[in-house]
Amino acid sequence: MYNHIMFPVDLHLPPEVRKAAHVAAEIAKWQGAKITIVSVTGTQPGDPVQTDATIGDNLREFADHLAKSSGTEVAFQNIHSVDVAVEVDADLAKAAEDIGADLIVVGTHAPRIMDYIFSSHAGYLAKHAHVSVFVVR
């Protein structure tokens, strides 16, 4: 049913990401699907500047952990963004098409006041992605 799962990741690894990672691993194990971790990074105020090497190391470590728990192939990709806050949603939707994913598993939080004004990242993907989206709360 599913062959390629895209798993968007915030490298800060909030609880929503960890829970969704478990779900992605279980679906991949069940379906025999490949997982591609996709991260969108850029320079943001208050965040320490990370080099491409550091980002790659963090993604590789997370991919290795996910591969171990799912027993399937896990790849990773980082998308560099000039303005992550503005571009992340469209970047993730485009990445799903570019890598040929047929399912996106994404973590989200309980709705907050701003989510009634602006869509969450998971909400945006559910509305705009051209593939199935499994939202994990």
Short mmCIF file of C-alpha atoms in Angstrom, two decimals:
data_model
loop_
_atom_site.label_atom_id
_atom_site.label_comp_id
_atom_site.label_asym_id
_atom_site.label_seq_id
_atom_site.Cartn_x
_atom_site.Cartn_y
_atom_site.Cartn_z
CA MET A 1 0.00 0.00 0.00
CA TYR A 2 2.76 2.49 0.95
CA ASN A 3 6.27 2.29 -0.44
CA HIS A 4 7.89 5.56 0.57
CA ILE A 5 7.15 7.54 3.73
CA MET A 6 8.32 11.13 4.13
CA PHE A 7 8.91 12.11 7.73
CA PRO A 8 9.35 15.87 8.29
CA VAL A 9 11.55 16.56 11.28
CA ASP A 10 12.36 19.54 13.49
CA LEU A 11 15.94 18.94 14.62
CA HIS A 12 15.04 20.22 18.09
CA LEU A 13 13.06 16.95 18.40
CA PRO A 14 10.00 18.12 20.32
CA PRO A 15 7.78 15.38 21.81
CA GLU A 16 5.46 15.48 18.76
CA VAL A 17 8.36 14.48 16.51
CA ARG A 18 9.42 11.60 18.74
CA LYS A 19 5.89 10.20 18.90
CA ALA A 20 5.41 10.55 15.14
CA ALA A 21 8.79 8.86 14.56
CA HIS A 22 7.51 5.79 16.38
CA VAL A 23 4.36 5.77 14.21
CA ALA A 24 6.40 6.20 11.00
CA ALA A 25 8.68 3.33 12.04
CA GLU A 26 5.74 1.03 12.76
CA ILE A 27 4.03 1.84 9.44
CA ALA A 28 7.32 1.34 7.55
CA LYS A 29 7.86 -1.99 9.29
CA TRP A 30 4.30 -3.11 8.52
CA GLN A 31 4.39 -1.95 4.89
CA GLY A 32 8.04 -2.65 4.12
CA ALA A 33 8.35 1.01 3.13
CA LYS A 34 11.39 3.23 2.86
CA ILE A 35 11.46 6.36 5.07
CA THR A 36 13.01 9.67 4.07
CA ILE A 37 13.53 12.17 6.87
CA VAL A 38 13.21 15.73 5.61
CA SER A 39 14.34 18.75 7.57
CA VAL A 40 14.11 22.42 6.64
CA THR A 41 16.78 24.57 8.26
CA GLY A 42 18.05 28.10 8.07
CA THR A 43 19.39 30.82 10.29
CA GLN A 44 16.79 31.91 12.82
CA PRO A 45 17.13 34.48 15.57
CA GLY A 46 18.05 32.86 18.87
CA ASP A 47 19.21 29.58 17.31
CA PRO A 48 22.89 28.79 17.24
CA VAL A 49 24.18 28.73 13.69
CA GLN A 50 24.64 25.13 12.62
CA THR A 51 26.93 24.06 9.84
CA ASP A 52 25.79 21.75 7.07
CA ALA A 53 28.07 19.10 8.58
CA THR A 54 26.42 19.39 12.00
CA ILE A 55 22.95 19.23 10.48
CA GLY A 56 24.01 16.20 8.43
CA ASP A 57 25.42 14.48 11.51
CA ASN A 58 22.20 15.11 13.46
CA LEU A 59 20.05 13.79 10.62
CA ARG A 60 22.31 10.75 10.11
CA GLU A 61 22.12 9.89 13.82
CA PHE A 62 18.33 10.21 13.80
CA ALA A 63 18.09 8.19 10.55
CA ASP A 64 20.23 5.40 12.05
CA HIS A 65 17.98 5.28 15.11
CA LEU A 66 14.83 5.19 12.95
CA ALA A 67 16.31 2.49 10.68
CA LYS A 68 17.08 0.36 13.71
CA SER A 69 13.55 0.70 15.13
CA SER A 70 11.79 0.19 11.77
CA GLY A 71 14.08 -2.38 10.22
CA THR A 72 13.76 -0.55 6.89
CA GLU A 73 15.86 1.75 4.75
CA VAL A 74 15.99 5.33 6.04
CA ALA A 75 17.41 8.22 4.02
CA PHE A 76 17.58 11.87 4.96
CA GLN A 77 17.55 15.22 3.24
CA ASN A 78 18.00 18.76 4.48
CA ILE A 79 16.49 21.70 2.68
CA HIS A 80 18.20 25.01 3.31
CA SER A 81 15.74 27.91 3.57
CA VAL A 82 16.36 31.62 3.70
CA ASP A 83 13.27 32.10 5.88
CA VAL A 84 12.14 28.84 7.47
CA ALA A 85 9.03 30.34 9.07
CA VAL A 86 7.71 31.47 5.69
CA GLU A 87 8.95 28.68 3.43
CA VAL A 88 8.79 25.47 5.50
CA ASP A 89 5.26 24.40 4.54
CA ALA A 90 5.70 24.80 0.78
CA ASP A 91 9.21 23.29 0.98
CA LEU A 92 7.86 20.17 2.69
CA ALA A 93 4.95 19.75 0.25
CA LYS A 94 7.35 20.08 -2.69
CA ALA A 95 9.84 17.68 -1.09
CA ALA A 96 7.16 14.99 -0.86
CA GLU A 97 6.65 15.22 -4.62
CA ASP A 98 10.37 15.45 -5.40
CA ILE A 99 11.28 12.29 -3.46
CA GLY A 100 8.25 10.34 -4.66
CA ALA A 101 6.70 9.81 -1.24
CA ASP A 102 3.26 8.25 -1.14
CA LEU A 103 2.66 8.98 2.58
CA ILE A 104 3.70 11.77 4.91
CA VAL A 105 3.76 11.02 8.64
CA VAL A 106 3.97 14.26 10.60
CA GLY A 107 3.70 15.13 14.28
CA THR A 108 1.65 18.04 15.56
CA HIS A 109 0.58 19.65 18.81
CA ALA A 110 -2.87 20.25 20.24
CA PRO A 111 -4.42 23.34 18.65
CA ARG A 112 -3.28 26.63 20.11
CA ILE A 113 -4.89 30.02 19.68
CA MET A 114 -2.70 30.92 16.67
CA ASP A 115 -3.72 27.69 14.91
CA TYR A 116 -7.20 29.17 14.50
CA ILE A 117 -5.65 32.06 12.57
CA PHE A 118 -2.72 30.32 10.82
CA SER A 119 -2.58 26.66 9.89
CA SER A 120 -0.07 24.40 11.66
CA HIS A 121 2.61 22.76 9.52
CA ALA A 122 0.75 19.45 9.70
CA GLY A 123 -2.51 21.21 8.81
CA TYR A 124 -0.90 22.82 5.79
CA LEU A 125 0.43 19.47 4.58
CA ALA A 126 -2.94 17.79 5.10
CA LYS A 127 -4.60 20.49 2.98
CA HIS A 128 -1.98 20.95 0.25
CA ALA A 129 0.10 17.79 -0.20
CA HIS A 130 -0.79 15.58 -3.13
CA VAL A 131 -0.24 12.40 -1.10
CA SER A 132 -1.83 10.91 2.01
CA VAL A 133 -0.90 12.62 5.29
CA PHE A 134 -0.99 10.83 8.65
CA VAL A 135 -1.06 13.45 11.41
CA VAL A 136 0.10 12.24 14.84
CA ARG A 137 -0.87 14.20 17.92
#
